[in-house]
CSV table of C-alpha atoms in Angstrom, one decimal:
chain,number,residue,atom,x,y,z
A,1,UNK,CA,0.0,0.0,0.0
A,2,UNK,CA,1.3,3.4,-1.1
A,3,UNK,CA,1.1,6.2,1.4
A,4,UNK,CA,-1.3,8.4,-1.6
A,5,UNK,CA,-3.7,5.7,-1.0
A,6,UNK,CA,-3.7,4.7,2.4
A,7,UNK,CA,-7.1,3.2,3.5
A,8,UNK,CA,-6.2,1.9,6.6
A,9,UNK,CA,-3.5,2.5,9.3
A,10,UNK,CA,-0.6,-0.4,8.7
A,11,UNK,CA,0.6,-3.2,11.0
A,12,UNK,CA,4.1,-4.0,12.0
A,13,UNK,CA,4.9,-7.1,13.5
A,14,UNK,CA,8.5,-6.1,14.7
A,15,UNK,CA,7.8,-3.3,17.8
A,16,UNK,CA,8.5,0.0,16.1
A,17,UNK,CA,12.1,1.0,17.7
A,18,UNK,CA,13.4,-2.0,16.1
A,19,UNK,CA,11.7,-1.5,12.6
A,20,UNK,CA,12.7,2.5,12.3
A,21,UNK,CA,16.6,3.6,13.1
A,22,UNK,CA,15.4,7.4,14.5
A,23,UNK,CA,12.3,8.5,15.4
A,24,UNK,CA,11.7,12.2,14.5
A,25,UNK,CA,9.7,13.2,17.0
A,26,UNK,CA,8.0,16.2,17.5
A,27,UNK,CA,7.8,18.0,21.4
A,28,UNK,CA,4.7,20.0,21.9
A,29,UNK,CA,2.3,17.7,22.4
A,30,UNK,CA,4.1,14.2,21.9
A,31,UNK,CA,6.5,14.4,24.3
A,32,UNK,CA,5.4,17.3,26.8
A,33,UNK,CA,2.8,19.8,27.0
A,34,UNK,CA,4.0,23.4,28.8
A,35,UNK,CA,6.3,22.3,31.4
A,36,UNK,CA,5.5,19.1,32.0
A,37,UNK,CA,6.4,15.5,30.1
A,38,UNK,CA,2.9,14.0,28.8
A,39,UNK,CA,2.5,10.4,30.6
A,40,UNK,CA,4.5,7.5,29.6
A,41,UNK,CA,6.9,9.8,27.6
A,42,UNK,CA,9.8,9.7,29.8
A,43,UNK,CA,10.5,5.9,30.2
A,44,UNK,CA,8.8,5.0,26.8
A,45,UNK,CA,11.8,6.9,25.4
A,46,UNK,CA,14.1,6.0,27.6
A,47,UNK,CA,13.3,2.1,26.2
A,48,UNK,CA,13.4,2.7,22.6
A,49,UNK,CA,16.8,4.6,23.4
A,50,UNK,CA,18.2,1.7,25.1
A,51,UNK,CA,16.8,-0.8,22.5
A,52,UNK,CA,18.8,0.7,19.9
A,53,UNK,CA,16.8,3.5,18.3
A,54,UNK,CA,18.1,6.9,17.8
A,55,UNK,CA,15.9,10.0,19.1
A,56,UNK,CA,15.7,13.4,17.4
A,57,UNK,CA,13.2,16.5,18.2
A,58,UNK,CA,11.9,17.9,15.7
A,59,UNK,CA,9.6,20.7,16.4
A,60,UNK,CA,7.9,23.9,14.5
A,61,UNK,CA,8.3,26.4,17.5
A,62,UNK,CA,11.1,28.6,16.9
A,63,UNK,CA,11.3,30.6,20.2
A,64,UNK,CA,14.0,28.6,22.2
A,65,UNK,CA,17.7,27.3,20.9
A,66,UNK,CA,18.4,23.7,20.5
A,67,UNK,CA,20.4,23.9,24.1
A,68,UNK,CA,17.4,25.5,25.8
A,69,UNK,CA,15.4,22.7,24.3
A,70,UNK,CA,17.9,20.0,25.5
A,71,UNK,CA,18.2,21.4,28.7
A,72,UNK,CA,14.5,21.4,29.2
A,73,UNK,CA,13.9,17.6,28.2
A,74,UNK,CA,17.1,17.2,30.5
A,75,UNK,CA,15.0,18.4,33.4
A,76,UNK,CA,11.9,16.3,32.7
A,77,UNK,CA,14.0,13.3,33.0
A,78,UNK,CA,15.1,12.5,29.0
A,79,UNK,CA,19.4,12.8,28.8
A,80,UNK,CA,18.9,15.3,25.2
A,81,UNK,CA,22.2,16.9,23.4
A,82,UNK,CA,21.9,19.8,21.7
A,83,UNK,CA,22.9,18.1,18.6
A,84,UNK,CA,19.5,16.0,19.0
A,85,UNK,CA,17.0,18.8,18.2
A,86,UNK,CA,16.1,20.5,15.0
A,87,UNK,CA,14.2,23.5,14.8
A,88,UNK,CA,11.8,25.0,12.4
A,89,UNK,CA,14.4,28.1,13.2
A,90,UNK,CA,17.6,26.6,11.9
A,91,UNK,CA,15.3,25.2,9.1
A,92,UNK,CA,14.5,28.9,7.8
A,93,UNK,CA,17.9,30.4,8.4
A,94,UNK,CA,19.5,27.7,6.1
A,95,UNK,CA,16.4,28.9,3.6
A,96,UNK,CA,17.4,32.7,3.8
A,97,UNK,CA,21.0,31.6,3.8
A,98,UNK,CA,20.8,30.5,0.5
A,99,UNK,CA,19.2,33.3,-1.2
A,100,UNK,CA,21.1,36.7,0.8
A,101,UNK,CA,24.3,37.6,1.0
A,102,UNK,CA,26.5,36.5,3.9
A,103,UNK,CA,26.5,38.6,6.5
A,104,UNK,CA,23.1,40.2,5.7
A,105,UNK,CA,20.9,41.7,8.1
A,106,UNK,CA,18.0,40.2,8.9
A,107,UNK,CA,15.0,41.5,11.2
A,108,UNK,CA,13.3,39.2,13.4
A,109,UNK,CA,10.0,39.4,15.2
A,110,UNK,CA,10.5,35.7,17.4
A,111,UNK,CA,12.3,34.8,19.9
A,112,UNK,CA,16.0,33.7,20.7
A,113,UNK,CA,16.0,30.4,19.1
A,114,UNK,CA,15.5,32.8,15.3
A,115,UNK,CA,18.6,34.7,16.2
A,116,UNK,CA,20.9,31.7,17.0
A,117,UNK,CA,19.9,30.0,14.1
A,118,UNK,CA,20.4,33.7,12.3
A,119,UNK,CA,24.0,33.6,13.6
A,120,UNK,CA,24.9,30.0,13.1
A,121,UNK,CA,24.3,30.8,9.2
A,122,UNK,CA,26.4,33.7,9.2
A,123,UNK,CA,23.2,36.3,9.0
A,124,UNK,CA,23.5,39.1,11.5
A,125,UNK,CA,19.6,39.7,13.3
A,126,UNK,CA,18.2,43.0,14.0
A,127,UNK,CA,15.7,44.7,15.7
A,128,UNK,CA,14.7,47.5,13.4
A,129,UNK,CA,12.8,48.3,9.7
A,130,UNK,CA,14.6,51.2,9.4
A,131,UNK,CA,18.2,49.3,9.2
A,132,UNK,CA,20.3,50.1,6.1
A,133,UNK,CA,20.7,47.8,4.0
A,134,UNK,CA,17.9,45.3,5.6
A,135,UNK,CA,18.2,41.8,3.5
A,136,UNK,CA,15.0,39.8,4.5
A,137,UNK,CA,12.5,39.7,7.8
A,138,UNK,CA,11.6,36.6,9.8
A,139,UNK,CA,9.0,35.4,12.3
A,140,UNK,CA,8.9,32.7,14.2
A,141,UNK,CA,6.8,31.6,17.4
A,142,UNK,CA,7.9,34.4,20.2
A,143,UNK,CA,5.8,33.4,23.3
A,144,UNK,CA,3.0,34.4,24.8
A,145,UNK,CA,4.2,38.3,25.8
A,146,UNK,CA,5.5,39.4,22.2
A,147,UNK,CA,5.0,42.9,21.5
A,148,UNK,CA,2.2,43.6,19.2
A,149,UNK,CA,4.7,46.4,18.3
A,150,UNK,CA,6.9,44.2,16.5
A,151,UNK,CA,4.0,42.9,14.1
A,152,UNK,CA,4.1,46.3,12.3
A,153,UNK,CA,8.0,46.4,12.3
A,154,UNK,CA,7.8,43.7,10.4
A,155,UNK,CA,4.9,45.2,7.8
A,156,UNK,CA,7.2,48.2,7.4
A,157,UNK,CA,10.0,46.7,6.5
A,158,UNK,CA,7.7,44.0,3.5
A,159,UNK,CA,5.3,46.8,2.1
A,160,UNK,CA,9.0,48.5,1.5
A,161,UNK,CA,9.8,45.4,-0.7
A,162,UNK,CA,12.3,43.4,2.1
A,163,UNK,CA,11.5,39.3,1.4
A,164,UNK,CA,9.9,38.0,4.2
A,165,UNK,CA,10.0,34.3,5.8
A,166,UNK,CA,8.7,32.3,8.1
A,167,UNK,CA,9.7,29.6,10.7
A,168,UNK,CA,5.9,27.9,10.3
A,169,UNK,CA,2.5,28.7,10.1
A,170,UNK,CA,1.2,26.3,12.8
A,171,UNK,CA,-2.4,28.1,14.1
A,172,UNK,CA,-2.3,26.6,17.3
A,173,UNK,CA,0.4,25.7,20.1
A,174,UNK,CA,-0.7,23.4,23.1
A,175,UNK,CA,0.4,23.9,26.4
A,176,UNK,CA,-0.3,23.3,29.9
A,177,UNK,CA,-3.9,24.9,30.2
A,178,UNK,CA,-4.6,23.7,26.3
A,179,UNK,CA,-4.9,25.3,23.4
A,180,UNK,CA,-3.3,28.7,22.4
A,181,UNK,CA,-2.6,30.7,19.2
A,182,UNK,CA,0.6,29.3,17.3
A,183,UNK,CA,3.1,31.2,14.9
A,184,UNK,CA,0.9,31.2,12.3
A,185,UNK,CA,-2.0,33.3,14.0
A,186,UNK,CA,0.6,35.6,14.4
A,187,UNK,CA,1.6,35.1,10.7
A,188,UNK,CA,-1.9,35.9,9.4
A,189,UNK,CA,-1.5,39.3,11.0
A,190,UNK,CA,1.5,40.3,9.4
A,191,UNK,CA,-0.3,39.4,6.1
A,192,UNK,CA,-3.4,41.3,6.3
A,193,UNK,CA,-1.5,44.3,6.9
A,194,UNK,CA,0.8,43.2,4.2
A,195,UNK,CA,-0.8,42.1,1.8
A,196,UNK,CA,2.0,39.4,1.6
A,197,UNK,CA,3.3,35.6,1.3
A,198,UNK,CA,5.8,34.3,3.1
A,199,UNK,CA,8.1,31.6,2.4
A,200,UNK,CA,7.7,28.8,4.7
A,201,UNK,CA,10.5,26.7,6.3
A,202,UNK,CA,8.9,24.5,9.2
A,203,UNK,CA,6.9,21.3,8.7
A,204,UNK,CA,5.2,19.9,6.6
A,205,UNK,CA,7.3,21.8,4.0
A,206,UNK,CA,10.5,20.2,2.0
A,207,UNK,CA,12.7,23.0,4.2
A,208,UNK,CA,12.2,21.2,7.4
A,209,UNK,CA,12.6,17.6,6.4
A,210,UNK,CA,15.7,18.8,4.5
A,211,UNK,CA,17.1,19.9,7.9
A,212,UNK,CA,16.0,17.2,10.2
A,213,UNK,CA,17.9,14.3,7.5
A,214,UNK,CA,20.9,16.8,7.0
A,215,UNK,CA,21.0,17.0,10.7
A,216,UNK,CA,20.4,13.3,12.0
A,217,UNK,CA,21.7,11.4,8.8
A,218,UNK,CA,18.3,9.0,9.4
A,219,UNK,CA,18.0,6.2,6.8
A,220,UNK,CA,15.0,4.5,8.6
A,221,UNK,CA,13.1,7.3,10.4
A,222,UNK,CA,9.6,7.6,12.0
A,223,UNK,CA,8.1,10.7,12.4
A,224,UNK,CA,5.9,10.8,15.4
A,225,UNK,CA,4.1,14.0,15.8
A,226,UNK,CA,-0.1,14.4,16.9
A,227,UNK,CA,-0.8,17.1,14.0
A,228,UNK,CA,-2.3,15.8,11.1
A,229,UNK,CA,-1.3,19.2,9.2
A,230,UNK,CA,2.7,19.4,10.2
A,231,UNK,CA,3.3,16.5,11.4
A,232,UNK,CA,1.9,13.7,8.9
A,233,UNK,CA,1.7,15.6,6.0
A,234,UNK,CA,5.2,16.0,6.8
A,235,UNK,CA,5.8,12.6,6.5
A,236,UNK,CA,3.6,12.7,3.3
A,237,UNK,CA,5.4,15.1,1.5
A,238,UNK,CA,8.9,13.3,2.4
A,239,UNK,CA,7.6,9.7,1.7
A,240,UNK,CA,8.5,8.2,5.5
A,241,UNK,CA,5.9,6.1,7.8
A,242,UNK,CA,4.7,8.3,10.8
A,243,UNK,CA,2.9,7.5,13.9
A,244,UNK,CA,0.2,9.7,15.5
A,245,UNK,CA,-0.3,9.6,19.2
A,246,UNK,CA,-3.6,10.8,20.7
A,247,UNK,CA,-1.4,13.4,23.6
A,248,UNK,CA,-2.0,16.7,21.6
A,249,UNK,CA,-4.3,18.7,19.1
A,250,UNK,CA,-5.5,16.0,17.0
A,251,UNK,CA,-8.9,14.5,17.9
A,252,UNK,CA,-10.3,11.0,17.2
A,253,UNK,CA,-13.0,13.0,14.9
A,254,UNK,CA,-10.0,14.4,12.7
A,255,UNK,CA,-8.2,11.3,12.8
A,256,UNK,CA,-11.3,9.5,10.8
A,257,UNK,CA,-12.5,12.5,8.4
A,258,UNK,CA,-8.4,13.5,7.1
A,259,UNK,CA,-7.7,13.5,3.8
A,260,UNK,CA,-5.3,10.9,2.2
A,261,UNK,CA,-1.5,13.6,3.2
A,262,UNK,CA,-3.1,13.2,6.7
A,263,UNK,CA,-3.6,9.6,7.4
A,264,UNK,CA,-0.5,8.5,9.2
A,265,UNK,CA,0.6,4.7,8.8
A,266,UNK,CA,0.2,4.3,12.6
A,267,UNK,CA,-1.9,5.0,15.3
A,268,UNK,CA,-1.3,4.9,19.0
A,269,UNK,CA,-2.5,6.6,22.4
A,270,UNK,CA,0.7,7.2,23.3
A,271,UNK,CA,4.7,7.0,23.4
A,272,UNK,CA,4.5,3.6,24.4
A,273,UNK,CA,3.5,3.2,20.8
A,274,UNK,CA,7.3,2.8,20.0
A,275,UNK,CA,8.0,-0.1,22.3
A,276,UNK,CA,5.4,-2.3,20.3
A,277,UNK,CA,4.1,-3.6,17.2
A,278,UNK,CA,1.1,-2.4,15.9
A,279,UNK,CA,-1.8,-4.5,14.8
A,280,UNK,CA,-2.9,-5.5,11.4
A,281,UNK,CA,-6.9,-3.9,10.3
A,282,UNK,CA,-8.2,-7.3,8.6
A,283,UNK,CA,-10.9,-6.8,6.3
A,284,UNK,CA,-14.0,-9.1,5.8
A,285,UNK,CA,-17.6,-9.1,4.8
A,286,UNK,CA,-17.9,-5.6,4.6
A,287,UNK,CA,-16.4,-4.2,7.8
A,288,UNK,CA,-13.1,-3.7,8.8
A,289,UNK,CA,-11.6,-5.5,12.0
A,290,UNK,CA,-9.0,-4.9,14.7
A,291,UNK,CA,-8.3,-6.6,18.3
A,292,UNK,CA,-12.1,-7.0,19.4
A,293,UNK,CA,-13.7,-4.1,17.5
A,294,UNK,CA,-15.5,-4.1,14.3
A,295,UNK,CA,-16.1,-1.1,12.0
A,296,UNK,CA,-18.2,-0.9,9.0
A,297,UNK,CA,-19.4,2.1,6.8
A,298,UNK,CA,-23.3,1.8,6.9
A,299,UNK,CA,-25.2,4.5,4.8
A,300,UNK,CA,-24.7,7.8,6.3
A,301,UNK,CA,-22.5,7.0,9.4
A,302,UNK,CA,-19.9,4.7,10.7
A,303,UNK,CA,-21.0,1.7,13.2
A,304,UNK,CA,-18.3,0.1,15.4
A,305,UNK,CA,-19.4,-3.3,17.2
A,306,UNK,CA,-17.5,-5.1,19.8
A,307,UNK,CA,-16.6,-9.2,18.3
A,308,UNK,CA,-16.3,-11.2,21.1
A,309,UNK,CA,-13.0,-11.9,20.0
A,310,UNK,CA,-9.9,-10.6,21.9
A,311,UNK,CA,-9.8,-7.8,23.7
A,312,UNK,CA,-11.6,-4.3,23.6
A,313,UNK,CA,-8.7,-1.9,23.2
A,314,UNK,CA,-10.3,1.8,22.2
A,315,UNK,CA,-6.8,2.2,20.3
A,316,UNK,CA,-8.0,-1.0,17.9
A,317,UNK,CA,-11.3,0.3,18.0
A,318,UNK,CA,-10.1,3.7,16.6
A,319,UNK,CA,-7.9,1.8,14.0
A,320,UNK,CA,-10.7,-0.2,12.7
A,321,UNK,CA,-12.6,3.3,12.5
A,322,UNK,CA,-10.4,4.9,10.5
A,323,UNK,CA,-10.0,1.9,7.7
A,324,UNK,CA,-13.8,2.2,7.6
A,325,UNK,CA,-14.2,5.8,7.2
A,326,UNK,CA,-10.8,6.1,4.8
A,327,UNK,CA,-11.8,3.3,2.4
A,328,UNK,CA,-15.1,4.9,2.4
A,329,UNK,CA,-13.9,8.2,1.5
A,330,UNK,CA,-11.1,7.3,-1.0
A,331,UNK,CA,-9.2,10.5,-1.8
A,332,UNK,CA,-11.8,12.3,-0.1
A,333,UNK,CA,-12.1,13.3,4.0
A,334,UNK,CA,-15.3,11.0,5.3
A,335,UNK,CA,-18.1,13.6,5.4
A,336,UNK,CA,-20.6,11.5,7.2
A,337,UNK,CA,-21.5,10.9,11.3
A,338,UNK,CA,-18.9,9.9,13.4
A,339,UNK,CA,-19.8,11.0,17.2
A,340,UNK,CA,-22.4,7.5,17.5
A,341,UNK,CA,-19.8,4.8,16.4
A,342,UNK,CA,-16.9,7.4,18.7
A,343,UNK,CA,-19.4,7.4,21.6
A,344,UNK,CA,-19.1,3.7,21.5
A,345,UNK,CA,-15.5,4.1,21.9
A,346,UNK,CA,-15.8,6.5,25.0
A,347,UNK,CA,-13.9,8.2,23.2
């Protein structure tokens, strides 16, 4: 089965730190969520580590450096070098770097992750539209206390003409007490008064992938990440398996209505994912079936029915779901009702 027509998350019979070499994994979300590690993370990776698989972060949010990002993974209890994490901010400074002059100036409206990155390439970051000779703006993810003020520092400098960039566009960040706006809210702003495109490093773009196998030389990797839109379609657009684990934005709802980029090859509740294999979806008179669930597309909505047989994980209930609902809607996103057959989940 191709990834352009997956219709059904895959199996693996080999526990998945054994079948991948690195997992790419993302941090908001997947491994912590504000200041705290999301349960199971910290020994699940731990295991895979000591089983034999290599670990690399990979995340969108540009604010903090690689060693700020270690450092904090350090503290929840996972041993991180610098050298281990990729950011969407080194991503974009490569992709400036290769279209300025070294030693341009750059302006950047982020944090200090976008000026280390800035530096590391040879750019030189600034603070201010009005600088001479100004070579490109960027904006990254700067926190929750950025200064609106810097939003229209960044409009004067691109209705003058100066190319402008961006770390990501991810809408939303999670964090401790949920949901908040991402980068790309703040992106959005900067392009009504602009009038503007930017170019895009972080995932799911080429740019980002680029970095991440430039950085950690994977020739097997996973990508595990719980955002259909960065994450998978990452993985999509750079032809690797990926695993989705239930810890951040995506919902079981999205899960079974995404399109055919956003249908992962695995699906788990969790890190502890990793340290196993991962069911096959059998298919048979009509309905799809995984572990003690059956799912079949009937008329207008999905129905999920217990077998008898094995036992009644929600994960496998959730898999057979979305073979269901993605061999019902082909290259399309299932557009019929989901919440009954869910409900029957608890999920």
């Amino acid at each position: 089965m191709t990834r352009q027509s997956r219709t059904s998350p895959a199996g693996s019979e080999r526990s998945l730190h054994q079948a991948y070499d690195t997992a790419l994994l993302d941090l908001d979300g997947v491994v912590y969520a504000g200041g705290h590690a999301i349960a199971h993370a910290v020994e699940s990776l731990a295991a895979a580590r000591a089983g034999g698989m290599h670990l690399a972060y990979v995340t969108n949010n540009a604010l903090r450096t690689p060693e700020a990002v270690a450092e904090h993974l350090g503290e929840l209890g996972i041993p991180t070098e610098a050298g281990e994490v990729i950011t969407s901010a080194q991503a974009v400074a490569r992709l400036i770097a290769e279209q300025v002059e070294p030693g341009s100036k750059v302006l950047v409206v982020g944090g200090e992750g976008l000026r280390v990155a800035l530096r590391e390439r040879g750019l030189v970051p600034v603070e201010s539209a009005d600088e001479e000779g100004l070579a490109a703006v960027v904006q990254g993810y700067g926190g929750p206390d950025l200064a609106w003020g810097r939003f229209a520092e960044a409009a004067y400098a691109i209705n003058r003409g100066v190319p402008w960039y961006a770390s990501n566009t991810d809408l939303t960040i999670p964090g401790a007490r949920g949901i908040a706006p991402g980068n790309g809210a703040a992106v959005e702003v900067v392009r009504i008064a602009t009038g503007a495109d930017p170019q895009v490093a972080g995932k799911p773009l080429p740019p980002m992938h680029r970095e991440t196998v430039l950085r950690t030389g994977a020739e097997r990797p996973l990508v595990v990440g719980d955002r259909l839109d960065t994450d998978i379609e990452g993985a999509f657009n750079g032809d690797v398996d990926s695993l989705l684990v239930m810890t951040g934005v995506t919902d079981a709802e999205q899960l079974l209505r995404a399109e055919p980029r956003h249908r992962p090859t695995y699906v788990d509740r969790d890190l502890r994912g990793l340290l196993t294999g991962q069911p096959e979806v059998a298919q048979g008179q009509g309905a799809r079936r995984c572990g003690g669930w059956s799912a079949a597309h009937a008329g207008t909505h999905l129905e999920l029915t217990r077998t008898g047989e094995g036992e009644a994980d929600p994960v496998d209930g959730l898999r057979a779901l979305c073979a269901a609902a993605w061999s019902a809607a082909g290259d399309g996103s299932y557009g019929h009702d989901v919440e009954k057959a869910l409900a029957a989940l608890g999920w």
